[in-house]
Amino acid sequence: MTYVIHGATGAQGAPVVAALAAAGKSVTALTRHADAVVDGARVVAAGYDSVAELTRAYRGAEGVFVHLPMAPEEDRRTYARNILAALREARPARVVFSTSGAPIDPGTGGAASQLVRGLADSGVSHAVIQPTLYLENLLLPYVIGTVHERGALPYPIRADFPVSWASHLDIADAVVALFDRPDVTGPVSLGQYPAITGPDLAAAFGTHLGKDVVFEPITPEQFRTAVAPLIGEGPAAGVAAVYSALSTLADHAIAPENSAQKLLGVTARTTGQWLTDIGL
């Protein structure tokens, strides 16, 4: 049996492929391009917009790792419906879904919420990884470039706003663990605990780089302007809306009672550990 990984050539899927391959698992990498080469995996072309292709990819799988791509929310809802239809038909042994930080409150009506509700009704063994913000966001050229150029770490959160940051490497660790733990079901929060503030984040960069780094709060609109050339105006507007919503909260910390640390023994990397692991 094999483990089927969505977005296997992307930032979130590639570490999952690598972690499963390192553990000696058979891996099927789902991509949009049949000629893609993925180390340690068999490549299968399957699009989110085709129930038939997804069903063929999922059938007989020991596990499926799902995360929704960055796209207009209407498209993401369509992808969620197609994934659920394929899962109901193919009946893989286990599904792990990463929300990628998207809200799953039914009141939001978003694609991630739709997929979580559908998984709960599917009868398929599943778990839902709930990260908050990704450390990899800090590698955006605007952010990391400013760190190097003038010793400031710009990000659209308040200086006193604690966040349980997680990395894509942490996601991979949790996915591998969850595939081996069918007894763990439902939401699993993932991130640093206790949560850290922007100045804590900047201090970790400074220690790692051997230079003074200060945290620089910016507005969601400034962040939108900075990332739009990379991800497009529509997705950038959606990102800015997320940070505007976060600005109304007291924190963005995980719940320790359903954390990966408690349920799986998987502890999110510190910022310093992550910086070392990615070789920055």
XYZ file of N, CA and C in Angstrom:
840
model
N 0.836 -1.202 0.000
C 0.000 0.000 0.000
C 0.868 1.248 0.000
N 0.290 2.342 -0.462
C 1.060 3.566 -0.594
C 0.394 4.725 0.138
N 1.165 5.791 0.337
C 0.666 7.023 0.932
C 0.623 8.087 -0.160
N -0.542 8.680 -0.338
C -0.785 9.620 -1.427
C -0.674 11.040 -0.880
N 0.175 11.857 -1.505
C 0.474 13.189 -0.975
C 0.091 14.255 -1.990
N -0.847 15.118 -1.610
C -1.213 16.254 -2.449
C -0.107 17.308 -2.432
N 0.031 18.011 -3.552
C 1.004 19.102 -3.613
C 2.406 18.643 -3.306
N 2.773 17.478 -3.839
C 4.019 16.832 -3.431
C 5.268 17.603 -3.835
N 5.157 18.501 -4.791
C 6.317 19.309 -5.178
C 6.290 20.686 -4.518
N 5.290 20.941 -3.686
C 5.123 22.250 -3.069
C 5.756 22.347 -1.698
N 5.636 23.520 -1.114
C 6.296 23.818 0.155
C 5.802 22.947 1.296
N 4.511 22.614 1.304
C 3.971 21.817 2.406
C 4.019 20.320 2.117
N 3.765 19.938 0.858
C 3.740 18.518 0.525
C 5.102 17.877 0.422
N 6.097 18.624 -0.092
C 7.427 18.036 -0.306
C 8.058 17.504 0.982
N 8.001 18.238 2.115
C 8.563 17.666 3.342
C 7.834 16.407 3.808
N 6.533 16.305 3.518
C 5.791 15.098 3.887
C 6.295 13.916 3.072
N 6.476 14.130 1.765
C 7.037 13.072 0.916
C 8.397 12.626 1.454
N 9.261 13.587 1.758
C 10.604 13.265 2.233
C 10.571 12.492 3.545
N 9.687 12.906 4.463
C 9.614 12.246 5.767
C 9.097 10.810 5.632
N 8.095 10.601 4.790
C 7.560 9.251 4.594
C 8.578 8.356 3.893
N 9.254 8.905 2.885
C 10.268 8.123 2.175
C 11.399 7.740 3.123
N 11.794 8.677 3.995
C 12.860 8.394 4.960
C 12.449 7.298 5.936
N 11.129 7.196 6.170
C 10.618 6.165 7.072
C 10.387 4.839 6.351
N 10.767 4.774 5.063
C 10.641 3.538 4.307
C 9.258 3.265 3.763
N 8.409 4.286 3.692
C 7.049 4.117 3.197
C 7.003 4.252 1.680
N 6.057 3.572 1.067
C 5.785 3.748 -0.355
C 4.966 5.017 -0.533
N 5.423 5.914 -1.407
C 4.797 7.229 -1.536
C 4.367 7.469 -2.981
N 3.151 7.984 -3.139
C 2.654 8.446 -4.428
C 2.511 9.953 -4.361
N 3.216 10.643 -5.235
C 3.207 12.102 -5.261
C 2.182 12.587 -6.271
N 1.175 13.322 -5.799
C 0.188 13.904 -6.701
C 0.670 15.277 -7.155
N 0.720 15.478 -8.453
C 1.106 16.770 -9.009
C 0.213 17.063 -10.207
N 0.331 18.277 -10.714
C -0.422 18.639 -11.919
C 0.312 18.223 -13.184
N 1.557 17.806 -13.041
C 2.380 17.527 -14.207
C 2.930 16.103 -14.141
N 2.539 15.275 -15.103
C 2.942 13.871 -15.099
C 4.442 13.692 -15.258
N 5.140 14.700 -15.830
C 6.577 14.569 -16.044
C 7.407 15.094 -14.867
N 6.752 15.459 -13.776
C 7.483 15.928 -12.594
C 8.309 14.790 -12.007
N 9.431 15.144 -11.402
C 10.292 14.157 -10.743
C 10.303 14.463 -9.254
N 9.921 13.493 -8.447
C 9.879 13.653 -6.995
C 10.708 12.538 -6.372
N 11.789 12.893 -5.723
C 12.659 11.894 -5.107
C 11.890 11.058 -4.097
N 12.054 9.750 -4.198
C 11.454 8.846 -3.234
C 9.992 8.550 -3.451
N 9.442 8.971 -4.595
C 8.005 8.783 -4.807
C 7.680 8.445 -6.253
N 6.572 7.735 -6.430
C 5.984 7.545 -7.751
C 5.089 8.734 -8.037
N 5.185 9.307 -9.216
C 4.435 10.511 -9.559
C 3.163 10.153 -10.313
N 2.047 10.734 -9.871
C 0.756 10.569 -10.541
C 0.162 11.953 -10.763
N -0.248 12.235 -11.987
C -0.892 13.509 -12.291
C -2.375 13.419 -11.937
N -2.817 14.288 -11.055
C -4.225 14.326 -10.649
C -4.569 15.743 -10.241
N -5.648 16.275 -10.783
C -6.047 17.639 -10.486
C -7.177 17.706 -9.478
N -7.202 18.755 -8.709
C -8.273 18.952 -7.732
C -9.638 19.082 -8.411
N -9.642 19.402 -9.698
C -10.901 19.629 -10.390
C -11.470 18.364 -11.015
N -10.845 17.195 -10.796
C -11.317 15.944 -11.382
C -11.571 14.896 -10.313
N -12.842 14.597 -10.070
C -13.193 13.560 -9.097
C -12.658 12.206 -9.547
N -12.733 11.944 -10.845
C -12.290 10.644 -11.359
C -10.792 10.442 -11.127
N -9.988 11.474 -11.411
C -8.544 11.349 -11.213
C -8.208 11.175 -9.742
N -8.885 11.917 -8.876
C -8.633 11.805 -7.443
C -9.037 10.423 -6.932
N -10.155 9.931 -7.398
C -10.626 8.615 -6.956
C -9.619 7.532 -7.323
N -9.120 7.585 -8.549
C -8.117 6.595 -8.960
C -6.863 6.692 -8.105
N -6.458 7.911 -7.765
C -5.251 8.100 -6.960
C -5.444 7.603 -5.534
N -6.629 7.782 -4.980
C -6.882 7.424 -3.583
C -7.158 5.935 -3.375
N -7.641 5.266 -4.395
C -8.098 3.884 -4.202
C -6.939 2.980 -3.767
N -7.158 2.259 -2.674
C -6.161 1.333 -2.154
C -5.071 1.980 -1.325
N -5.169 3.287 -1.092
C -4.120 3.994 -0.350
C -4.181 3.674 1.136
N -3.007 3.549 1.736
C -2.910 3.403 3.181
C -3.214 4.727 3.866
N -2.839 5.814 3.220
C -3.098 7.140 3.773
C -3.093 8.185 2.672
N -3.832 9.268 2.905
C -3.872 10.399 1.970
C -3.629 11.669 2.774
N -2.671 12.477 2.317
C -2.437 13.782 2.923
C -3.011 14.852 2.014
N -3.910 15.663 2.591
C -4.634 16.678 1.824
C -4.364 18.058 2.395
N -4.127 19.016 1.524
C -4.199 20.428 1.892
C -4.668 21.178 0.667
N -5.438 22.227 0.874
C -6.022 22.961 -0.239
C -5.047 24.002 -0.762
N -4.949 24.152 -2.076
C -4.011 25.129 -2.631
C -4.501 26.552 -2.431
N -3.586 27.492 -2.566
C -3.953 28.898 -2.522
C -4.670 29.244 -3.822
N -5.929 29.635 -3.711
C -6.766 29.912 -4.875
C -7.975 30.703 -4.399
N -8.755 31.272 -5.315
C -9.994 31.928 -4.900
C -10.861 30.960 -4.096
N -11.553 31.482 -3.086
C -12.296 30.612 -2.171
C -13.368 29.795 -2.887
N -13.964 30.331 -3.915
C -14.961 29.558 -4.665
C -14.329 28.314 -5.281
N -13.122 28.456 -5.835
C -12.410 27.302 -6.390
C -12.047 26.318 -5.286
N -11.622 26.832 -4.136
C -11.252 25.949 -3.031
C -12.458 25.139 -2.541
N -13.628 25.747 -2.540
C -14.833 25.001 -2.157
C -15.137 23.896 -3.158
N -14.924 24.166 -4.431
C -15.100 23.131 -5.453
C -14.106 22.000 -5.233
N -12.849 22.348 -4.957
C -11.838 21.323 -4.704
C -12.216 20.480 -3.487
N -12.721 21.120 -2.443
C -13.118 20.385 -1.239
C -14.229 19.381 -1.566
N -15.212 19.807 -2.350
C -16.295 18.892 -2.741
C -15.749 17.712 -3.534
N -14.828 17.986 -4.455
C -14.276 16.913 -5.284
C -13.450 15.937 -4.455
N -12.656 16.461 -3.537
C -11.863 15.594 -2.663
C -12.771 14.688 -1.847
N -13.817 15.253 -1.283
C -14.736 14.461 -0.459
C -15.441 13.390 -1.280
N -15.860 13.738 -2.488
C -16.521 12.755 -3.347
C -15.569 11.607 -3.663
N -14.306 11.925 -3.951
C -13.330 10.889 -4.261
C -13.017 10.024 -3.040
N -12.921 10.649 -1.871
C -12.648 9.882 -0.654
C -13.784 8.922 -0.328
N -15.011 9.383 -0.512
C -16.167 8.510 -0.235
C -16.194 7.319 -1.179
N -15.772 7.540 -2.414
C -15.781 6.465 -3.405
C -14.592 5.527 -3.209
N -13.403 6.080 -2.988
C -12.188 5.261 -2.933
C -11.970 4.595 -1.585
N -12.418 5.221 -0.500
C -12.294 4.689 0.854
C -10.861 4.327 1.233
N -9.930 5.289 1.206
C -8.577 4.993 1.696
C -8.619 4.678 3.186
N -7.552 4.066 3.684
C -7.541 3.643 5.087
C -7.496 4.819 6.048
N -6.889 5.927 5.640
C -6.665 7.041 6.574
C -6.472 8.328 5.783
N -6.985 9.442 6.299
C -6.819 10.751 5.681
C -6.317 11.722 6.745
N -5.309 12.508 6.391
C -4.829 13.596 7.247
C -4.951 14.887 6.444
N -5.676 15.836 6.987
C -5.904 17.122 6.325
C -5.234 18.224 7.123
N -4.422 19.042 6.454
C -3.856 20.237 7.084
C -4.689 21.437 6.676
N -5.180 22.170 7.648
C -5.980 23.359 7.346
C -5.127 24.491 6.800
N -3.809 24.391 6.948
C -2.877 25.444 6.518
C -3.177 26.777 7.197
N -3.793 26.704 8.366
C -4.109 27.913 9.118
C -5.475 28.492 8.830
N -6.215 27.919 7.882
C -7.550 28.431 7.554
C -8.527 28.082 8.672
N -9.519 28.940 8.941
C -10.488 28.652 10.001
C -11.389 27.497 9.623
N -11.776 26.698 10.618
C -12.689 25.580 10.373
C -13.995 25.738 11.138
N -14.239 26.916 11.689
C -15.517 27.208 12.327
C -16.616 27.096 11.279
N -17.651 26.282 11.516
C -18.725 26.141 10.520
C -19.337 27.468 10.112
N -19.271 28.461 10.990
C -19.869 29.758 10.677
C -19.141 30.507 9.580
N -17.889 30.107 9.289
C -17.135 30.810 8.253
C -17.588 30.431 6.855
N -18.086 29.208 6.710
C -18.527 28.761 5.398
C -17.398 28.560 4.414
N -16.156 28.529 4.880
C -15.009 28.405 3.996
C -14.758 26.972 3.564
N -13.827 26.825 2.608
C -13.523 25.511 2.062
C -12.950 24.567 3.107
N -12.062 25.085 3.978
C -11.474 24.224 5.006
C -12.550 23.694 5.949
N -13.462 24.560 6.348
C -14.569 24.143 7.202
C -15.426 23.096 6.506
N -15.685 23.312 5.225
C -16.474 22.381 4.430
C -15.812 21.006 4.369
N -14.506 21.000 4.193
C -13.783 19.733 4.103
C -13.766 19.009 5.444
N -13.593 19.749 6.527
C -13.606 19.131 7.853
C -14.967 18.507 8.158
N -16.036 19.237 7.858
C -17.383 18.684 8.084
C -17.605 17.437 7.241
N -17.154 17.478 6.001
C -17.328 16.325 5.128
C -16.546 15.114 5.595
N -15.346 15.341 6.086
C -14.561 14.227 6.615
C -15.254 13.590 7.810
N -15.833 14.414 8.659
C -16.520 13.895 9.846
C -17.701 13.008 9.463
N -18.308 13.294 8.320
C -19.479 12.529 7.870
C -19.126 11.389 6.923
N -17.851 11.264 6.567
C -17.463 10.324 5.519
C -17.342 8.880 5.987
N -17.112 8.694 7.282
C -16.857 7.354 7.782
C -15.435 6.882 7.563
N -14.576 7.755 6.993
C -13.170 7.423 6.759
C -12.346 7.888 7.959
N -11.431 7.056 8.435
C -10.550 7.445 9.528
C -9.765 8.680 9.124
N -9.768 9.706 10.000
C -9.120 10.955 9.614
C -8.675 11.750 10.837
N -7.765 12.683 10.579
C -7.356 13.665 11.575
C -7.126 14.981 10.849
N -7.246 16.084 11.601
C -7.132 17.428 11.022
C -6.036 18.181 11.763
N -4.955 18.503 11.051
C -3.869 19.277 11.645
C -4.208 20.752 11.544
N -4.146 21.453 12.686
C -4.471 22.874 12.733
C -3.243 23.696 13.135
N -2.438 24.119 12.164
C -1.361 25.057 12.472
C -1.919 26.476 12.570
N -1.128 27.393 13.083
C -1.553 28.796 13.138
C -0.883 29.557 11.998
N 0.330 30.084 12.234
C 1.088 30.752 11.173
C 2.357 29.965 10.887
N 2.765 29.979 9.615
C 3.949 29.227 9.215
C 5.216 30.060 9.317
N 6.251 29.476 9.893
C 7.551 30.130 9.933
C 8.068 30.402 8.517
N 7.685 29.566 7.564
C 8.136 29.761 6.188
C 7.634 31.074 5.597
N 6.578 31.663 6.184
C 6.135 32.988 5.728
C 7.253 34.016 5.878
N 8.132 33.773 6.839
C 9.211 34.722 7.116
C 10.325 34.654 6.077
N 10.233 33.676 5.164
C 11.211 33.559 4.092
C 10.775 34.305 2.833
N 9.604 34.938 2.869
C 9.203 35.773 1.742
C 10.284 36.821 1.500
N 10.597 37.102 0.245
C 11.706 38.021 -0.046
C 11.612 39.349 0.688
N 10.399 39.898 0.806
C 10.248 41.183 1.490
C 10.647 41.079 2.950
N 10.284 39.955 3.594
C 10.555 39.797 5.025
C 12.030 39.481 5.267
N 12.509 38.386 4.693
C 13.884 37.977 4.964
C 14.882 38.969 4.357
N 14.498 39.608 3.255
C 15.373 40.612 2.668
C 15.589 41.793 3.597
N 14.505 42.217 4.280
C 14.616 43.326 5.223
C 15.452 42.942 6.442
N 15.334 41.674 6.863
C 16.168 41.190 7.974
C 17.643 41.344 7.618
N 18.010 40.912 6.416
C 19.405 40.960 6.008
C 19.877 42.389 5.736
N 19.005 43.204 5.134
C 19.421 44.531 4.684
C 19.549 45.545 5.823
N 18.592 45.509 6.754
C 18.650 46.540 7.794
C 18.310 46.035 9.196
N 18.350 44.721 9.389
C 18.190 44.172 10.731
C 16.815 44.376 11.323
N 15.780 44.373 10.466
C 14.406 44.497 10.942
C 13.580 43.351 10.365
N 12.693 42.794 11.188
C 11.818 41.715 10.756
C 10.403 42.268 10.645
N 9.927 42.589 9.427
C 8.598 43.176 9.270
C 7.517 42.100 9.157
N 6.416 42.273 9.910
C 5.317 41.313 9.814
C 4.032 41.983 10.288
N 2.881 41.598 9.700
C 1.623 42.298 9.996
C 0.896 41.815 11.249
N 1.593 41.777 12.358
C 0.981 41.490 13.656
C 1.523 42.486 14.672
N 0.788 42.672 15.781
C 1.244 43.564 16.840
C 2.484 42.991 17.521
N 3.275 43.861 18.090
C 4.477 43.421 18.788
C 4.145 42.578 20.017
N 2.966 42.801 20.611
C 2.597 42.069 21.822
C 1.648 40.903 21.527
N 1.617 40.434 20.292
C 0.663 39.408 19.863
C 1.343 38.039 19.846
N 1.062 37.159 20.837
C 1.724 35.850 20.878
C 1.159 34.905 19.802
N 2.055 34.198 19.127
C 1.691 33.259 18.068
C 2.378 31.920 18.301
N 1.647 30.842 18.081
C 2.227 29.493 18.120
C 2.695 29.129 16.708
N 3.853 29.649 16.342
C 4.383 29.410 14.997
C 4.690 27.929 14.791
N 4.496 27.466 13.537
C 4.856 26.096 13.156
C 5.544 26.143 11.800
N 6.279 25.098 11.475
C 6.932 25.032 10.173
C 6.364 23.880 9.354
N 6.648 23.903 8.057
C 6.248 22.792 7.198
C 6.927 21.499 7.627
N 8.096 21.608 8.234
C 8.774 20.414 8.741
C 7.999 19.808 9.907
N 7.392 20.657 10.738
C 6.557 20.172 11.838
C 5.317 19.460 11.297
N 4.734 20.031 10.233
C 3.579 19.394 9.599
C 3.941 17.979 9.170
N 5.101 17.843 8.513
C 5.533 16.529 8.045
C 5.680 15.543 9.208
N 6.275 15.987 10.295
C 6.419 15.113 11.469
C 5.060 14.654 11.982
N 4.112 15.589 12.032
C 2.777 15.261 12.544
C 2.028 14.323 11.597
N 2.183 14.539 10.293
C 1.506 13.672 9.318
C 1.983 12.237 9.452
N 3.296 12.050 9.510
C 3.844 10.701 9.651
C 3.320 10.039 10.927
N 3.313 10.801 12.011
C 2.811 10.251 13.276
C 1.333 9.902 13.183
N 0.531 10.758 12.562
C -0.915 10.526 12.482
C -1.265 9.350 11.578
N -0.472 9.114 10.553
C -0.718 7.935 9.725
C -0.536 6.652 10.534
N 0.342 6.704 11.526
C 0.588 5.521 12.373
C -0.307 5.473 13.607
N -1.142 6.504 13.803
C -1.976 6.576 15.002
C -3.453 6.783 14.640
N -4.111 5.754 14.097
C -5.523 5.901 13.742
C -6.422 6.142 14.942
N -5.885 5.940 16.149
C -6.683 6.211 17.347
C -6.830 7.703 17.602
N -5.976 8.524 16.998
C -6.056 9.976 17.164
C -6.895 10.534 16.021
N -8.038 11.089 16.352
C -8.956 11.586 15.340
C -9.341 13.035 15.645
N -9.918 13.680 14.639
C -10.387 15.044 14.822
C -9.255 16.041 14.812
N -9.485 17.260 15.340
C -8.496 18.336 15.283
C -7.273 18.069 16.159
N -6.100 18.379 15.616
C -4.837 18.302 16.346
C -4.122 19.634 16.128
N -3.986 20.440 17.164
C -3.333 21.738 17.021
C -1.820 21.548 16.993
N -1.140 22.411 16.229
C 0.292 22.255 16.036
C 0.963 23.619 16.030
N 1.973 23.786 16.874
C 2.701 25.045 16.913
C 3.505 25.163 18.193
N 4.325 26.199 18.248
C 5.146 26.444 19.432
C 4.248 26.743 20.635
N 4.600 26.149 21.765
C 3.861 26.419 23.004
C 4.858 26.432 24.159
N 4.885 27.510 24.920
C 4.048 28.709 24.836
C 4.281 29.498 23.543
N 3.273 30.271 23.176
C 3.364 31.111 21.992
C 4.384 32.233 22.219
N 4.940 32.760 21.132
C 5.957 33.808 21.241
C 5.507 35.070 20.503
N 6.083 36.194 20.893
C 5.735 37.481 20.292
C 6.699 37.819 19.149
N 6.368 38.910 18.440
C 7.237 39.375 17.367
C 8.657 39.670 17.824
N 8.845 40.391 18.936
C 10.210 40.611 19.423
C 10.951 39.314 19.756
N 10.228 38.302 20.279
C 10.857 36.995 20.519
C 11.353 36.395 19.201
N 10.525 36.518 18.191
C 10.857 35.997 16.864
C 12.102 36.682 16.317
N 12.118 38.013 16.407
C 13.266 38.779 15.914
C 14.535 38.428 16.682
N 14.407 38.230 17.992
C 15.574 37.878 18.805
C 16.161 36.539 18.373
N 15.292 35.582 18.026
C 15.778 34.276 17.573
C 16.537 34.412 16.255
N 16.032 35.251 15.350
C 16.748 35.514 14.102
C 18.105 36.158 14.403
N 18.102 37.129 15.324
C 19.339 37.801 15.661
C 20.384 36.856 16.219
N 19.955 35.974 17.133
C 20.877 35.005 17.722
C 21.441 34.079 16.653
N 20.566 33.627 15.752
C 21.010 32.696 14.714
C 21.954 33.361 13.724
N 21.653 34.597 13.367
C 22.444 35.288 12.349
C 23.642 36.041 12.928
N 23.689 36.155 14.253
C 24.788 36.865 14.885
C 24.758 38.359 14.641
N 23.558 38.944 14.671
C 23.400 40.381 14.457
C 22.156 40.852 15.196
N 22.041 42.143 15.399
C 20.847 42.680 16.035
C 19.696 42.688 15.025
N 18.559 42.121 15.446
C 17.347 42.139 14.614
C 16.196 42.611 15.490
N 15.462 43.601 15.025
C 14.315 44.118 15.775
C 13.033 43.787 15.021
N 11.962 43.660 15.770
C 10.668 43.385 15.154
C 10.039 44.686 14.675
N 9.435 44.643 13.501
C 8.839 45.830 12.898
C 7.393 45.533 12.507
N 6.417 45.909 13.341
C 5.018 45.678 12.970
C 4.661 46.492 11.725
N 3.975 45.859 10.786
C 3.467 46.563 9.616
C 1.977 46.292 9.500
N 1.289 47.022 8.648
C -0.152 46.848 8.490
C -0.440 45.717 7.511
N -1.622 45.123 7.601
C -2.013 44.121 6.607
C -1.948 44.659 5.178
N -2.256 45.950 4.999
C -2.204 46.531 3.660
C -0.770 46.599 3.144
N 0.176 46.946 4.008
C 1.577 46.937 3.599
C 2.022 45.531 3.197
N 1.560 44.544 3.943
C 1.921 43.153 3.629
C 1.289 42.732 2.306
N 0.040 43.127 2.090
C -0.631 42.807 0.825
C 0.162 43.348 -0.357
N 0.582 44.582 -0.252
C 1.356 45.197 -1.325
C 2.655 44.449 -1.575
N 3.276 43.962 -0.500
C 4.565 43.285 -0.630
C 4.444 41.905 -1.261
N 3.357 41.174 -0.953
C 3.256 39.793 -1.432
C 2.472 39.656 -2.726
N 1.713 40.669 -3.114
C 0.891 40.572 -4.328
C 1.694 40.210 -5.571
N 2.891 40.785 -5.777
C 3.649 40.389 -6.978
C 4.031 38.914 -7.002
N 4.070 38.271 -5.840
C 4.455 36.862 -5.768
C 3.278 35.916 -5.897
N 2.144 36.254 -5.267
C 1.023 35.316 -5.211
C -0.215 35.797 -5.951
N -0.201 37.028 -6.440
C -1.359 37.559 -7.156
C -2.211 38.451 -6.264
N -2.938 39.364 -6.895
C -3.728 40.335 -6.143
C -4.849 39.690 -5.334
N -5.545 38.716 -5.932
C -6.649 38.077 -5.216
C -6.207 37.358 -3.958
N -5.265 36.406 -4.073
C -4.772 35.739 -2.871
C -4.158 36.703 -1.863
N -3.474 37.752 -2.353
C -2.858 38.719 -1.440
C -3.911 39.455 -0.635
N -5.036 39.782 -1.281
C -6.132 40.425 -0.557
C -6.692 39.492 0.517
N -6.771 38.203 0.193
C -7.243 37.236 1.179
C -6.310 37.121 2.360
N -5.010 37.150 2.090
C -4.011 37.099 3.164
C -4.138 38.324 4.064
N -4.295 39.492 3.439
C -4.435 40.719 4.228
C -5.676 40.665 5.105
N -6.757 40.069 4.589
C -7.989 39.949 5.374
C -7.766 39.070 6.602
N -6.965 38.019 6.442
C -6.661 37.140 7.577
C -5.946 37.919 8.671
N -4.947 38.718 8.292
C -4.185 39.460 9.296
C -4.997 40.596 9.908
N -5.933 41.145 9.136
C -6.847 42.133 9.714
C -7.711 41.496 10.788
N -8.180 40.275 10.521
C -8.985 39.559 11.517
C -8.153 39.215 12.749
N -6.903 38.806 12.536
C -6.035 38.476 13.677
C -5.791 39.681 14.572
N -5.807 40.872 13.986
C -5.520 42.081 14.769
C -6.569 42.346 15.836
N -7.730 41.691 15.727
C -8.795 41.888 16.716
C -8.695 40.896 17.876
N -7.764 39.940 17.781
C -7.647 38.892 18.786
C -6.564 39.221 19.809
N -6.627 38.526 20.933
C -5.604 38.707 21.977
C -4.343 37.915 21.674
N -4.493 36.769 20.973
C -3.341 35.932 20.640
C -3.738 34.978 19.526
N -2.758 34.215 19.064
C -3.012 33.171 18.062
C -2.237 31.932 18.505
N -2.609 31.442 19.686
C -1.912 30.332 20.323
C -2.711 29.046 20.184
N -1.999 27.925 20.157
C -2.668 26.634 20.071
C -3.294 26.268 21.413
N -4.217 25.314 21.353
C -4.819 24.775 22.568
C -3.986 23.563 23.011
N -3.336 23.627 24.161
C -2.444 22.527 24.550
C -3.161 21.202 24.760
N -4.448 21.237 25.096
C -5.141 19.984 25.391
C -5.307 19.094 24.164
N -5.337 19.663 22.957
C -5.428 18.804 21.777
C -4.226 19.027 20.861
N -3.083 19.298 21.459
C -1.877 19.601 20.694
C -1.183 18.323 20.228
N -0.383 18.480 19.160
C 0.421 17.360 18.677
C 1.400 16.901 19.746
N 1.868 17.836 20.563
C 2.798 17.482 21.627
C 2.150 16.522 22.621
N 0.914 16.806 22.997
C 0.226 15.962 23.975
C -0.260 14.659 23.347
N -0.849 14.741 22.157
C -1.489 13.571 21.549
C -0.514 12.651 20.835
N 0.568 13.233 20.275
C 1.460 12.450 19.425
C 2.907 12.439 19.903
N 3.238 13.311 20.860
C 4.635 13.449 21.249
C 5.456 14.192 20.213
N 4.789 14.971 19.350
C 5.460 15.761 18.316
C 5.495 17.213 18.779
N 6.676 17.738 19.030
C 6.841 19.109 19.506
C 7.317 19.997 18.371
N 6.635 21.107 18.163
C 7.033 22.037 17.111
C 8.427 22.587 17.380
N 9.181 22.801 16.325
C 10.526 23.352 16.447
C 10.490 24.764 17.023
N 11.503 25.105 17.784
C 11.692 26.509 18.134
C 12.122 27.242 16.873
N 12.054 28.564 16.903
C 12.485 29.340 15.740
C 13.950 29.083 15.424
N 14.777 29.013 16.459
C 16.194 28.735 16.256
C 16.435 27.363 15.645
N 15.713 26.354 16.131
C 15.862 25.012 15.569
C 15.452 24.985 14.099
N 14.359 25.688 13.804
C 13.891 25.738 12.410
C 14.926 26.418 11.510
N 15.464 27.542 11.957
C 16.462 28.252 11.159
C 17.681 27.359 10.893
N 18.056 26.564 11.889
C 19.173 25.638 11.701
C 18.811 24.545 10.709
N 17.610 23.984 10.842
C 17.190 22.877 9.991
C 17.083 23.274 8.525
N 16.687 24.519 8.258
C 16.557 24.931 6.859
C 17.867 25.484 6.310
N 18.881 25.591 7.152
C 20.187 26.029 6.715
C 20.276 27.496 6.339
N 19.480 28.326 7.025
C 19.537 29.770 6.716
C 20.824 30.380 7.251
